[in-house]
Each structure stands twice: as structure tokens, then as C-alpha cells.
Amino acid sequence: MKLLLCQKPAPFIHFLSRTLSFFLVFVSVSPDHAALCSTAAKKAEKKHWKRNSEKGCDSCVELENNFDDIKHTTLSERGALWEAMRCLKCADAPCQKSCPTNLDIKAFITSIANKNYYGAARAILSDNPLGLTCGMVCPTSDLCMGGCNLLASEEGPINIGGLQQFAIEVFNKMGIPQVRNPNLPPPEEMPDSYHSKIALIGCGPASISCASFLARLGYDNITIFEKQNYVGGLSSSEIPQFRLPYEVVQFELDLMKDLGVKVISNIKSLGQGGMTLRSLREEGYQAIFIGIGLPQANKHRIFEGLSMEQGFYTSKDFLPLVAKASKPGMCSCRSPLPQLYGRVVVLGAGDTAFDCATSALRCGARRVYVVFRRGFTNIRAVPEEMELAKEEKCEFLPFMCPKEVMLKGGRVHALEFCRTEQMDEGEWVEYPEQVIRLKADFIISAFGSGLTDQTVREAMAPIRLNRWGLPELNPETMQCSEPWVFAGGDVAGLANTTVESVNDGKQASWHIHKYLQALHEQTIGGEPQLPLFYSPVDSVDISVEVCGMTFSNPFGLASATPTTSATMIRRAFEEGWAFALTKTFSLDKDLVTNVSPRIVRGTTSGPVYGPGQGSFLNIELISEKTAAYWCQAVTELKADFPKNIIISSIMCSYTKNDWTELAKMAEASGADALELNLSCPHGMGERGMGLACGQDPELVRNICRWVRQAVKIPFFAKLTPSVTSIVDIARAAQEGGADGVTATNTVSGLMGLKADGSPWPAVGRDKRTTYGGVSGNAIRPIVLKAVSAIARALPAFPILATGGIDSAESGLQFLHVGASLLQVCSAVQNQDFTVIDDYCTGLKALLYLKNIEELQDWDGQSPPTARHQKGKPVPTLDALVGRRLPNFGPYLQEKKLAIAQSKQNQSNPSNIALPSNGSRINQPKKPVPAIKDVIAQALKYVGAYQELDNQDQVQALIDEEMCINCGKCYLACNDSGYQVLLVSSCPRDLTCVHACGGRHTRAHTHGKTHGPHTSSHTTPQPGATFHNLFPLHRFLAQSFFILFPVLFFFSLQLCGCLAASSVAISPCPCSQEFGAAAFACR
């Protein structure tokens, strides 16, 4: 890029085209010659812009005391939406088959893509009560991601763990509690079997999972016994803070406690103080779950007698010390980090070994070696863990087995290894003559763990133990040799990961339930039916009454491809759709035959294929099935689904007898209402039907009168958007007796042509086409305008909206502008009928959140965008270095060094207090609104242009801490706006002339508030200020600023701004050598 600094304008400017010539032009868009630069210069220049680590670099920024999130999977809302929309939502999703807890991954990713974060969290927590923990630490590359069908594509698998983490983090911020299954009787009315005493020993993932499901089943006397003064088991004590913060464990524990589970911590555990399985049995506990993990570390014989004071730790010694010092809220004590220095050798090749290695760097180690017996190809650790250690410059030494510890002055000084090799038969051999000595100041052994404490084993009597000293159990039921004892997690010998431990507890909960019910002579048979996750949101009533008909929710299927047959409507009702319109049918004399191909993807999404299309085009006519077929289908469906509403869609030419006959047939079949299709945009108009009848108010009025005379059930006229005034057509329908209208049908269009000029779709050998109906999100603005215009002109007149409704959020938009019901088609074409669950939970959540005062700065289910880079919080550097720094090249390195220095100056990372928001639970301060309360709520904001205030201006903001330096805001503003961005003599000093002109207004918090604000802008160079313009041209520039915010906000969208709160125009406080402007935002 070539930079031209702002020039001081001449005293008089004679050409209007040069009025704003003082603005920066830094990109040559049409080069007329090849660029020339030496290799030496390019090698030096690339370092200036580098964002990844320098190749061959063997050093790393000091990480001491730095326990910030390091996971690659962490996502911001922008990243989560992008990733979720990329998912294929497969029919038989293999990712779910690879998840130990059987998460409905397709469902929760669908909800995230639709910005229904509550629905996503509910789907996750229904199958996995520790969904946030697992989202952060699951080895997804070996589980769900390993089966992702997108591994067969160039773009690679979906970041499932990151999406899972994101959804539940947003849900956590909502402050919504878990509640009992609302379908259960009150606790006092439950059978005696549900008051049985249940004990769980150890408060780790398996026990929390088991207790959560038992409480959801209705059991109300559940107690967890934990010997430590903290909860969470290994999740708290052995997974570092930078991978799993303690507040995550506490959040999941609080959800469990919401159901009444009791936790008693800091007590003597099994074998200590007399607690045994028998003693618990004598105290009246009818079922006991053992989830104590494997508390003793496996130790190589050469380390016998060595202590921590001598420089030797096991992972069971080291990681809990790190956790207690670095996890705020875990312990009331303020214990220090282990004081490491110099070289640290970590022995082992599992995930725990790599946690030890990366933690050692944060405890002061300058060099960490991870040594293991095997090679890289069969290492036990998952790639995620190994990659993080590699990035932090840990060194790996394979094929080495420890032989002898060398001491000096009573402390560890070195460690000798012998080489190992795997023979062709698979056997591992050691070569004692091949010795390698490695200097070491500390040794951390991570050779796994076991249950070797004899007192604990004795306390587990009378259950039988296997040859490893672990309980013998049925792996399908988790039941031990004694039927009242169950086990799960590490101690059961099956689980190797947190998510597998969670599933052990889940599996055990159902069989504990069966066992307890059998004790009370109640038989539980058939498939397991564990309750889902419930919260107050699920009790929100989203039913609505329209024209005397009660709809369980406002979502139904439009008269289109999803209702091609009666079996499709039946399946839709089974999934939860409240109503459906039949495919439009006619009298037999008007039967049609469709062409093919007739439905194609739209071009509005660009060259993007797969689900999530922004539009479709169809040249399909009405149903090819007879009126008799549809009438019989309606009769059958009404008999089987009496609470669902069926609306028969009918079409005739402008003939009274035809409309009368068909309407009476439809009414006699049992249809709840009719829809008069007066708007089919293609084909049928050529027959004098559809659009031919719907563009003339007089024809519409008469047809409605004919039908009103023929039937007593409600009917709605389906309107076309292809008219000058849709309000006139709606008014004519009302005058004709229609009970409401459907707005609108598809928009007539020609979707696209191929390079050879042939159209798509192309029918027959002649490749002919016709104008078809455009549908989907592309027509949402058109339909929103139509619905709002009708609602403003005809208050309280029912409107069935259709066109671009693909989520609860978009559905709420239509309700806000006056729609009573919502018809869906293209969204089902993009996926399937199961989206209805997402729509319902999403709408319930949106209504529930409306009256929570603490969340008034949210946009629906989206929290305010916090400052971040790649989803991780951005530290404020002004106090550290006196200026802000971009995230590339030497400036990124300087930023990292400043952060490292700041962290090192913290004497104890646990001194950082947890953020407190008072109560964990947010309660609506007013009753949750019903659907009828939000209908037409937004119409007060819609009006004529002359009603807008052109004096109350706002100014976009660029947040430099979130800028990724792409320059898109400058490009869009310069070539598609009013050239109000300039760079002063400092090449990085970005200034907005609008601010320099004295109108210091700023948008805050998603643009929800704005007003006068003292400018923090640095005054630009004299030649580049607004006031130095010639007066006439200053006047012209002032006039441009009236529309500037609109175009500039648009330009910010081009560079991926998720919300107005993430953008700001302010000077870049950098030095001259930066060499390019930091314009864009994320």
C-alpha cells in the first residue's frame, strides 16, 4: 500500500471534484505497472506485519502468573455465528454419534446460527449438565469433530467445542436458574420412592451429572459428600485456570443446587473418620454412587523418597497447588504458586502431562521439556493439548524412559534416560546402554493415577474389587456387585475424559432410578426417559388467539413446498408446528402439471452452497393433487390433531360459482380456515388466476364477498407484493369480508443467467425459463414494509406474515410490526421441520428477557459486545505502555511483553477477585409479555421521512482495541460515502472530520444511546482540519454530514462489525513508523 499524507488545501479551490482532496488516498486500485521490491526489503517488511509466530523462533514471551484463556476454540459472537452458519446440520449427524453424552449437536448449532443462545444452551444442558466444562476441555478432535462431515471438505470440521462454550457462557450471563420438570407433581405429592435418601461420594463431574439427572427425575433427598473444601474434583484441582476457570465449575454446581441437591464439603471421605459404604447404608441411604476419582499418583520406582522440597512433584502434587493459587473463588486461602525456575522436565505423554508443562511456565520455569516413552505418532495426548504446549515453546523428547535421578546438594540436578523402541511385534524395549542425561531443576511426573489407599479400599466393602483395585461393575448400568452401589468417572475404570465421566453419571442416574423404584415395587421399563433441562423460560406462554382460533404458538407452514402432501403436514404437527396451510389446490378443471427443474437456490448468498441460503426462486405452480385428495387429508389430520389449526389454501379464476363451490368443499372437510391465493406470481396469472385476481382492489373485494357468502369459517386473502399500494388491496379484502390477510406471496424475479446466457432454472432442451417467485430472507424487508403498512392503516386487522421468517428473532420482528401469525417455508427448505423447537424456545426466551432490568442493554439474546480479540478479553494497555498497540508485528510483540510484565508484577494471581453481579439469578420485574402484547409494538417507530429529526445526529465509533487493521471502513467511506476519514501526519492517526467540525456525538452500547460528548480526539495537523477549509467548501462538507452516519455504519458492516458498540472513530495514538492506518473494526 502507498501512503499519501493529508495535504493542506490551497487558499482557493476552483473545482468541485477537488473539494475534498485533502483526504488520504492510500491504495492504488489500478496499478499500471508491476511492483518492484528487493527480497531483502520484503523479508524485513513481512516482520512488520506478521501476526503469527516468527519461523524458527525458539523463545516465548514470559508466561509467569499469566492464567488468561489460551484455548484456540474460544469464540466471540461474531465467530460463533460464522461457524454455526457454516455447519451443514446433517440428516444423520455423525458428530452426535461420537459424543459420549449424545448431545444433539445439530440442534444446538442450529439455535446458535439463529441467535437463539438460550435454546442452544438448553439443548446442551439437557444431555450434559456440565456442558460448559466439556465445551472448554473436551478433546473434540478425537470425539465429535473427528466425525464431522466437513472433514471431507477443504474448510474443515466445525469448532463444536467452541460453539458449545459460547452458547452456555451467554446463557450464564442471562442469570436464569434451572427448575424442576414442570410436568412433575409438586414435591410433596410425589410418591414415597422419590424421597429415598441418595448419597454420592465425591463432587466431581460424574457425581454432579448423576445428581443433576436424579433431581430432574424428581428425587429430593440427594446429598454429595466432598472431602475437599472446594467442589468439582479434577475439573477444579487439575485442569489449569487458563483452560477451565473455577467459576465455570461453580456455575454448573449452582444449576444442580437449583434443584435442591445438597453438597457437604470439607468432610472426611471414605475410610477416614469412619465413613464407609456400610455406615452410609446404616444411616438410611438407599442408593450410593462412588465418584471419588483416582486420588493417588502412579510413581516410578526411581522417584521413591524424593519430595517437593527436593524438586520432585507428581501431577497430583503440582496441579492442585497451581489451581489453588490461580483459581479465584476455589479456596478461601491465598496459597502461592509453586516457585519454579530454570529447567523443568515433565514425564508423561497424556493430557495431564501437557497441563503440567504449560502450568510450569506460569510458575516461573524458563525451559520445559516433555519426555515420553513413545513417539509422536502414538502419543496419548490429544492434538489440541500438544499444540498449545508447542506454541508456548515446550520441547518434546520422545522414545526416552527415566533411568536415574541425579541429585546435587540434596536437590534434583539432572535426570538420566535410556532410549526406547517399539519392535515390529508391538513390544517396547529399552536400551540401557543408550543413556541421555538431561539437566533439570525440577521433575514433574505425570504417569497417571490409581486407587492404592488400602483404607479407601476397605471402606468400599462389601463390593468386590477387580485386579486393579477398582470396583467390579456392569458397564451398561454402572452398578457394582452390591445392587445399591453404583460408580462412575475415573474410579469406575471406563472414563478417560471429563465428558466420559459425565456420561458415567448420566448412565448411573437412570439405573439408580430403576433400582429405587423397584424397591418400592414400581417397574420402570422401556427406553430410558431422562428429563430435559428446564427453566422459567420454558413456561412462557406463546399461544395466540386469532379470529377465534387458538394457536399453541405463532409458527406455521406456508402454502408451499413443505406442505406438498398430507404426510408432510402430519410430520410437521408431530414436530410441534401449530398450524399449516395446505398446498394451494383448485377445482379439477384447473389442475396443473409442473415443470422441472422448478426450485433453485438464490444468488443473494453469492457462491455459497449448502444450508443457510438467503433466497430461493421457484416456478412451481399450485398443487398437482385434486381437491378431493386435500379435503380427505384435512379430515384425517383434524381427527388426529384436533388442537392444530389447518388452513386450506384455495385458488380459482374470477368466477363466483367456482369460488363458492371450492370454498364450501374446503369448509365441509373440517378446515379451520381458508386462505384465498390471489397472488401466485407466475404461471397461474396466465390462466386468469392468482396474480391476475390479486392486483385489482375491485376483484379482490368481490372474491372475498363471494367466499364470505359461501362459508362461515374465517378466511384470509393472500396478497401479492407486486402492486403499487398493498394497503389498498388489504382494505379491499377487509371490505369484502375477509377476516384477515396473508402478506405476502413471493416476489416476481429472474434469479440469474449462466455465462453462456442461458437461464437457471432452464426447462427442456430449449432451456426456456420464466419469471419466478423469489422467497427467503431476501424478501424480508419487502414483507416487513408490507405488514407494517397494512397494520398502520388497518389496526387490529389480523395479518399472517410470510417471507423471510427463519428464526425466533426474525419472527419477533414481524410480530412487532403488526403480524399475528408467522408462516414459514424457505427456512424449512434450508433445513427441516425440526427448526420449530428452536423457534419456540427462542421466542420464549426473547419474551422472558424483555423485562429483566439487568439485561436492558442486550439486543435480544445478544449481550453487549465486550472488547476482545478472537473472543478473548483485551487488556487495557494505556496504563501499561501509555498508548494502544495494534495486533501484528513488533507492536503485537510489544503488547505481549507489556502484558507479561504486568502479570509478573502480580504477586499472586488468586488475588484477582471474581466479578460480582450480586445475585446469580435475574428475575423479570414485570409479567412476561404475551404474544398479543408485542403485536404492533414497533409501529410507533415507523412513519414518514418528515417525522425524522435531522438535528439529532450520531457518529460511528471505531474501537481501536478491536481493530484488525483491514481498512475496509476507510475504503467504503472514501468510495461510497463522504470521505470523512483522514490520517494526519502520524500515518496511524485516524480522525473523523465530522468530530472536528464540533458535532461531538457518539453512539454507545449498540447505538441505543447517544448525545453530546466531549471529544477525546487528538487535534489533527493544521492542514487536515475541518475549520481550515475554504468557507464555501466547509458549508458543502457540512451538508454531507447529514447522511454520513448511515453510509459509515454501512461501511463498518463491510468489515464485520457485529454491533455499533464495537466501532469508534478516534485517533490512533501510534508513532510514525507504523507505516499503515488502523481503520477496521471487528
mmCIF file with all atom_site columns, C-alpha atoms in Angstrom, residues 193-315:
data_model
loop_
_atom_site.group_PDB
_atom_site.id
_atom_site.type_symbol
_atom_site.label_atom_id
_atom_site.label_alt_id
_atom_site.label_comp_id
_atom_site.label_asym_id
_atom_site.label_entity_id
_atom_site.label_seq_id
_atom_site.pdbx_PDB_ins_code
_atom_site.Cartn_x
_atom_site.Cartn_y
_atom_site.Cartn_z
_atom_site.occupancy
_atom_site.B_iso_or_equiv
_atom_site.pdbx_formal_charge
_atom_site.auth_seq_id
_atom_site.auth_comp_id
_atom_site.auth_asym_id
_atom_site.auth_atom_id
_atom_site.pdbx_PDB_model_num
ATOM 1   C CA . SER A 1 193 ? -39.905 -43.628 46.400 1.00 0.00 ? 193 SER A CA 1
ATOM 2   C CA . TYR A 1 194 ? -38.816 -40.156 45.285 1.00 0.00 ? 194 TYR A CA 1
ATOM 3   C CA . HIS A 1 195 ? -37.968 -39.228 48.871 1.00 0.00 ? 195 HIS A CA 1
ATOM 4   C CA . SER A 1 196 ? -35.369 -42.001 49.121 1.00 0.00 ? 196 SER A CA 1
ATOM 5   C CA . LYS A 1 197 ? -32.018 -40.953 50.570 1.00 0.00 ? 197 LYS A CA 1
ATOM 6   C CA . ILE A 1 198 ? -29.276 -40.978 47.929 1.00 0.00 ? 198 ILE A CA 1
ATOM 7   C CA . ALA A 1 199 ? -25.574 -40.407 48.694 1.00 0.00 ? 199 ALA A CA 1
ATOM 8   C CA . LEU A 1 200 ? -22.881 -39.501 46.205 1.00 0.00 ? 200 LEU A CA 1
ATOM 9   C CA . ILE A 1 201 ? -19.266 -39.632 47.357 1.00 0.00 ? 201 ILE A CA 1
ATOM 10  C CA . GLY A 1 202 ? -17.002 -37.070 45.686 1.00 0.00 ? 202 GLY A CA 1
ATOM 11  C CA . CYS A 1 203 ? -18.190 -33.878 43.992 1.00 0.00 ? 203 CYS A CA 1
ATOM 12  C CA . GLY A 1 204 ? -16.570 -34.334 40.600 1.00 0.00 ? 204 GLY A CA 1
ATOM 13  C CA . PRO A 1 205 ? -18.087 -34.370 37.106 1.00 0.00 ? 205 PRO A CA 1
ATOM 14  C CA . ALA A 1 206 ? -19.599 -37.881 37.432 1.00 0.00 ? 206 ALA A CA 1
ATOM 15  C CA . SER A 1 207 ? -21.354 -37.081 40.718 1.00 0.00 ? 207 SER A CA 1
ATOM 16  C CA . ILE A 1 208 ? -22.611 -33.667 39.592 1.00 0.00 ? 208 ILE A CA 1
ATOM 17  C CA . SER A 1 209 ? -24.023 -35.251 36.442 1.00 0.00 ? 209 SER A CA 1
ATOM 18  C CA . CYS A 1 210 ? -25.642 -38.137 38.311 1.00 0.00 ? 210 CYS A CA 1
ATOM 19  C CA . ALA A 1 211 ? -27.163 -35.875 40.962 1.00 0.00 ? 211 ALA A CA 1
ATOM 20  C CA . SER A 1 212 ? -28.497 -33.443 38.348 1.00 0.00 ? 212 SER A CA 1
ATOM 21  C CA . PHE A 1 213 ? -30.381 -36.135 36.455 1.00 0.00 ? 213 PHE A CA 1
ATOM 22  C CA . LEU A 1 214 ? -31.721 -37.719 39.642 1.00 0.00 ? 214 LEU A CA 1
ATOM 23  C CA . ALA A 1 215 ? -33.010 -34.333 40.776 1.00 0.00 ? 215 ALA A CA 1
ATOM 24  C CA . ARG A 1 216 ? -34.609 -33.759 37.377 1.00 0.00 ? 216 ARG A CA 1
ATOM 25  C CA . LEU A 1 217 ? -36.370 -37.100 37.779 1.00 0.00 ? 217 LEU A CA 1
ATOM 26  C CA . GLY A 1 218 ? -37.918 -35.725 40.967 1.00 0.00 ? 218 GLY A CA 1
ATOM 27  C CA . TYR A 1 219 ? -35.756 -37.107 43.790 1.00 0.00 ? 219 TYR A CA 1
ATOM 28  C CA . ASP A 1 220 ? -35.497 -34.576 46.600 1.00 0.00 ? 220 ASP A CA 1
ATOM 29  C CA . ASN A 1 221 ? -33.158 -36.132 49.168 1.00 0.00 ? 221 ASN A CA 1
ATOM 30  C CA . ILE A 1 222 ? -29.797 -36.170 47.399 1.00 0.00 ? 222 ILE A CA 1
ATOM 31  C CA . THR A 1 223 ? -26.520 -35.416 49.210 1.00 0.00 ? 223 THR A CA 1
ATOM 32  C CA . ILE A 1 224 ? -22.998 -35.162 47.791 1.00 0.00 ? 224 ILE A CA 1
ATOM 33  C CA . PHE A 1 225 ? -20.094 -35.674 50.209 1.00 0.00 ? 225 PHE A CA 1
ATOM 34  C CA . GLU A 1 226 ? -16.814 -33.959 49.259 1.00 0.00 ? 226 GLU A CA 1
ATOM 35  C CA . LYS A 1 227 ? -13.638 -34.247 51.343 1.00 0.00 ? 227 LYS A CA 1
ATOM 36  C CA . GLN A 1 228 ? -12.042 -31.088 49.926 1.00 0.00 ? 228 GLN A CA 1
ATOM 37  C CA . ASN A 1 229 ? -13.109 -27.543 50.767 1.00 0.00 ? 229 ASN A CA 1
ATOM 38  C CA . TYR A 1 230 ? -13.814 -26.956 47.083 1.00 0.00 ? 230 TYR A CA 1
ATOM 39  C CA . VAL A 1 231 ? -16.017 -28.749 44.572 1.00 0.00 ? 231 VAL A CA 1
ATOM 40  C CA . GLY A 1 232 ? -15.510 -30.005 41.045 1.00 0.00 ? 232 GLY A CA 1
ATOM 41  C CA . GLY A 1 233 ? -12.996 -32.795 41.529 1.00 0.00 ? 233 GLY A CA 1
ATOM 42  C CA . LEU A 1 234 ? -10.263 -32.863 38.894 1.00 0.00 ? 234 LEU A CA 1
ATOM 43  C CA . SER A 1 235 ? -12.014 -30.098 36.936 1.00 0.00 ? 235 SER A CA 1
ATOM 44  C CA . SER A 1 236 ? -11.060 -27.758 39.746 1.00 0.00 ? 236 SER A CA 1
ATOM 45  C CA . SER A 1 237 ? -7.836  -29.235 41.054 1.00 0.00 ? 237 SER A CA 1
ATOM 46  C CA . GLU A 1 238 ? -6.017  -30.494 37.970 1.00 0.00 ? 238 GLU A CA 1
ATOM 47  C CA . ILE A 1 239 ? -7.249  -28.607 34.904 1.00 0.00 ? 239 ILE A CA 1
ATOM 48  C CA . PRO A 1 240 ? -5.497  -25.216 34.856 1.00 0.00 ? 240 PRO A CA 1
ATOM 49  C CA . GLN A 1 241 ? -7.314  -21.899 35.063 1.00 0.00 ? 241 GLN A CA 1
ATOM 50  C CA . PHE A 1 242 ? -6.293  -20.933 31.530 1.00 0.00 ? 242 PHE A CA 1
ATOM 51  C CA . ARG A 1 243 ? -8.262  -23.921 30.260 1.00 0.00 ? 243 ARG A CA 1
ATOM 52  C CA . LEU A 1 244 ? -11.080 -24.161 32.808 1.00 0.00 ? 244 LEU A CA 1
ATOM 53  C CA . PRO A 1 245 ? -11.818 -21.293 35.222 1.00 0.00 ? 245 PRO A CA 1
ATOM 54  C CA . TYR A 1 246 ? -13.244 -22.191 38.607 1.00 0.00 ? 246 TYR A CA 1
ATOM 55  C CA . GLU A 1 247 ? -16.327 -20.027 38.099 1.00 0.00 ? 247 GLU A CA 1
ATOM 56  C CA . VAL A 1 248 ? -17.370 -22.431 35.335 1.00 0.00 ? 248 VAL A CA 1
ATOM 57  C CA . VAL A 1 249 ? -17.449 -25.325 37.810 1.00 0.00 ? 249 VAL A CA 1
ATOM 58  C CA . GLN A 1 250 ? -19.313 -23.161 40.324 1.00 0.00 ? 250 GLN A CA 1
ATOM 59  C CA . PHE A 1 251 ? -21.916 -22.193 37.713 1.00 0.00 ? 251 PHE A CA 1
ATOM 60  C CA . GLU A 1 252 ? -22.656 -25.835 36.910 1.00 0.00 ? 252 GLU A CA 1
ATOM 61  C CA . LEU A 1 253 ? -22.803 -26.696 40.595 1.00 0.00 ? 253 LEU A CA 1
ATOM 62  C CA . ASP A 1 254 ? -25.269 -23.843 41.174 1.00 0.00 ? 254 ASP A CA 1
ATOM 63  C CA . LEU A 1 255 ? -27.528 -25.202 38.428 1.00 0.00 ? 255 LEU A CA 1
ATOM 64  C CA . MET A 1 256 ? -27.525 -28.545 40.222 1.00 0.00 ? 256 MET A CA 1
ATOM 65  C CA . LYS A 1 257 ? -28.257 -26.873 43.563 1.00 0.00 ? 257 LYS A CA 1
ATOM 66  C CA . ASP A 1 258 ? -31.212 -25.081 41.957 1.00 0.00 ? 258 ASP A CA 1
ATOM 67  C CA . LEU A 1 259 ? -32.927 -28.493 42.048 1.00 0.00 ? 259 LEU A CA 1
ATOM 68  C CA . GLY A 1 260 ? -32.322 -28.977 45.766 1.00 0.00 ? 260 GLY A CA 1
ATOM 69  C CA . VAL A 1 261 ? -29.202 -31.157 45.745 1.00 0.00 ? 261 VAL A CA 1
ATOM 70  C CA . LYS A 1 262 ? -27.179 -30.731 48.957 1.00 0.00 ? 262 LYS A CA 1
ATOM 71  C CA . VAL A 1 263 ? -23.373 -30.589 48.967 1.00 0.00 ? 263 VAL A CA 1
ATOM 72  C CA . ILE A 1 264 ? -21.407 -31.195 52.156 1.00 0.00 ? 264 ILE A CA 1
ATOM 73  C CA . SER A 1 265 ? -17.736 -30.365 51.652 1.00 0.00 ? 265 SER A CA 1
ATOM 74  C CA . ASN A 1 266 ? -14.585 -30.384 53.761 1.00 0.00 ? 266 ASN A CA 1
ATOM 75  C CA . ILE A 1 267 ? -15.507 -33.647 55.482 1.00 0.00 ? 267 ILE A CA 1
ATOM 76  C CA . LYS A 1 268 ? -13.649 -36.888 55.966 1.00 0.00 ? 268 LYS A CA 1
ATOM 77  C CA . SER A 1 269 ? -14.100 -39.143 53.000 1.00 0.00 ? 269 SER A CA 1
ATOM 78  C CA . LEU A 1 270 ? -14.213 -42.899 52.548 1.00 0.00 ? 270 LEU A CA 1
ATOM 79  C CA . GLY A 1 271 ? -12.007 -44.687 55.036 1.00 0.00 ? 271 GLY A CA 1
ATOM 80  C CA . GLN A 1 272 ? -11.495 -41.564 57.085 1.00 0.00 ? 272 GLN A CA 1
ATOM 81  C CA . GLY A 1 273 ? -13.378 -40.911 60.291 1.00 0.00 ? 273 GLY A CA 1
ATOM 82  C CA . GLY A 1 274 ? -15.495 -43.996 59.938 1.00 0.00 ? 274 GLY A CA 1
ATOM 83  C CA . MET A 1 275 ? -17.286 -43.216 56.629 1.00 0.00 ? 275 MET A CA 1
ATOM 84  C CA . THR A 1 276 ? -17.803 -46.449 54.774 1.00 0.00 ? 276 THR A CA 1
ATOM 85  C CA . LEU A 1 277 ? -20.385 -47.797 52.382 1.00 0.00 ? 277 LEU A CA 1
ATOM 86  C CA . ARG A 1 278 ? -21.817 -49.830 55.235 1.00 0.00 ? 278 ARG A CA 1
ATOM 87  C CA . SER A 1 279 ? -22.055 -46.804 57.542 1.00 0.00 ? 279 SER A CA 1
ATOM 88  C CA . LEU A 1 280 ? -23.893 -44.812 54.900 1.00 0.00 ? 280 LEU A CA 1
ATOM 89  C CA . ARG A 1 281 ? -26.213 -47.742 54.382 1.00 0.00 ? 281 ARG A CA 1
ATOM 90  C CA . GLU A 1 282 ? -26.888 -47.817 58.116 1.00 0.00 ? 282 GLU A CA 1
ATOM 91  C CA . GLU A 1 283 ? -27.731 -44.110 58.032 1.00 0.00 ? 283 GLU A CA 1
ATOM 92  C CA . GLY A 1 284 ? -30.603 -44.851 55.689 1.00 0.00 ? 284 GLY A CA 1
ATOM 93  C CA . TYR A 1 285 ? -29.103 -44.140 52.274 1.00 0.00 ? 285 TYR A CA 1
ATOM 94  C CA . GLN A 1 286 ? -30.832 -46.491 49.853 1.00 0.00 ? 286 GLN A CA 1
ATOM 95  C CA . ALA A 1 287 ? -28.503 -45.873 46.911 1.00 0.00 ? 287 ALA A CA 1
ATOM 96  C CA . ILE A 1 288 ? -24.866 -44.780 46.870 1.00 0.00 ? 288 ILE A CA 1
ATOM 97  C CA . PHE A 1 289 ? -22.787 -43.501 43.964 1.00 0.00 ? 289 PHE A CA 1
ATOM 98  C CA . ILE A 1 290 ? -18.987 -43.586 44.178 1.00 0.00 ? 290 ILE A CA 1
ATOM 99  C CA . GLY A 1 291 ? -17.275 -40.839 42.205 1.00 0.00 ? 291 GLY A CA 1
ATOM 100 C CA . ILE A 1 292 ? -14.015 -40.311 44.062 1.00 0.00 ? 292 ILE A CA 1
ATOM 101 C CA . GLY A 1 293 ? -11.710 -40.436 41.045 1.00 0.00 ? 293 GLY A CA 1
ATOM 102 C CA . LEU A 1 294 ? -8.253  -41.962 41.297 1.00 0.00 ? 294 LEU A CA 1
ATOM 103 C CA . PRO A 1 295 ? -6.600  -39.937 44.056 1.00 0.00 ? 295 PRO A CA 1
ATOM 104 C CA . GLN A 1 296 ? -3.120  -41.480 44.225 1.00 0.00 ? 296 GLN A CA 1
ATOM 105 C CA . ALA A 1 297 ? -0.447  -40.768 41.626 1.00 0.00 ? 297 ALA A CA 1
ATOM 106 C CA . ASN A 1 298 ? 1.457   -43.566 39.926 1.00 0.00 ? 298 ASN A CA 1
ATOM 107 C CA . LYS A 1 299 ? 5.130   -43.110 40.731 1.00 0.00 ? 299 LYS A CA 1
ATOM 108 C CA . HIS A 1 300 ? 8.181   -44.667 39.064 1.00 0.00 ? 300 HIS A CA 1
ATOM 109 C CA . ARG A 1 301 ? 10.427  -46.554 41.453 1.00 0.00 ? 301 ARG A CA 1
ATOM 110 C CA . ILE A 1 302 ? 13.403  -44.233 40.839 1.00 0.00 ? 302 ILE A CA 1
ATOM 111 C CA . PHE A 1 303 ? 11.484  -41.370 42.470 1.00 0.00 ? 303 PHE A CA 1
ATOM 112 C CA . GLU A 1 304 ? 10.803  -43.125 45.752 1.00 0.00 ? 304 GLU A CA 1
ATOM 113 C CA . GLY A 1 305 ? 11.859  -40.947 48.667 1.00 0.00 ? 305 GLY A CA 1
ATOM 114 C CA . LEU A 1 306 ? 12.010  -37.719 46.668 1.00 0.00 ? 306 LEU A CA 1
ATOM 115 C CA . SER A 1 307 ? 9.979   -34.756 47.907 1.00 0.00 ? 307 SER A CA 1
ATOM 116 C CA . MET A 1 308 ? 8.719   -31.434 46.576 1.00 0.00 ? 308 MET A CA 1
ATOM 117 C CA . GLU A 1 309 ? 11.406  -29.643 48.609 1.00 0.00 ? 309 GLU A CA 1
ATOM 118 C CA . GLN A 1 310 ? 13.979  -31.549 46.560 1.00 0.00 ? 310 GLN A CA 1
ATOM 119 C CA . GLY A 1 311 ? 12.354  -30.523 43.276 1.00 0.00 ? 311 GLY A CA 1
ATOM 120 C CA . PHE A 1 312 ? 10.170  -33.540 42.555 1.00 0.00 ? 312 PHE A CA 1
ATOM 121 C CA . TYR A 1 313 ? 6.408   -33.333 42.054 1.00 0.00 ? 313 TYR A CA 1
ATOM 122 C CA . THR A 1 314 ? 3.778   -35.731 40.855 1.00 0.00 ? 314 THR A CA 1
ATOM 123 C CA . SER A 1 315 ? 0.927   -34.278 38.828 1.00 0.00 ? 315 SER A CA 1
#
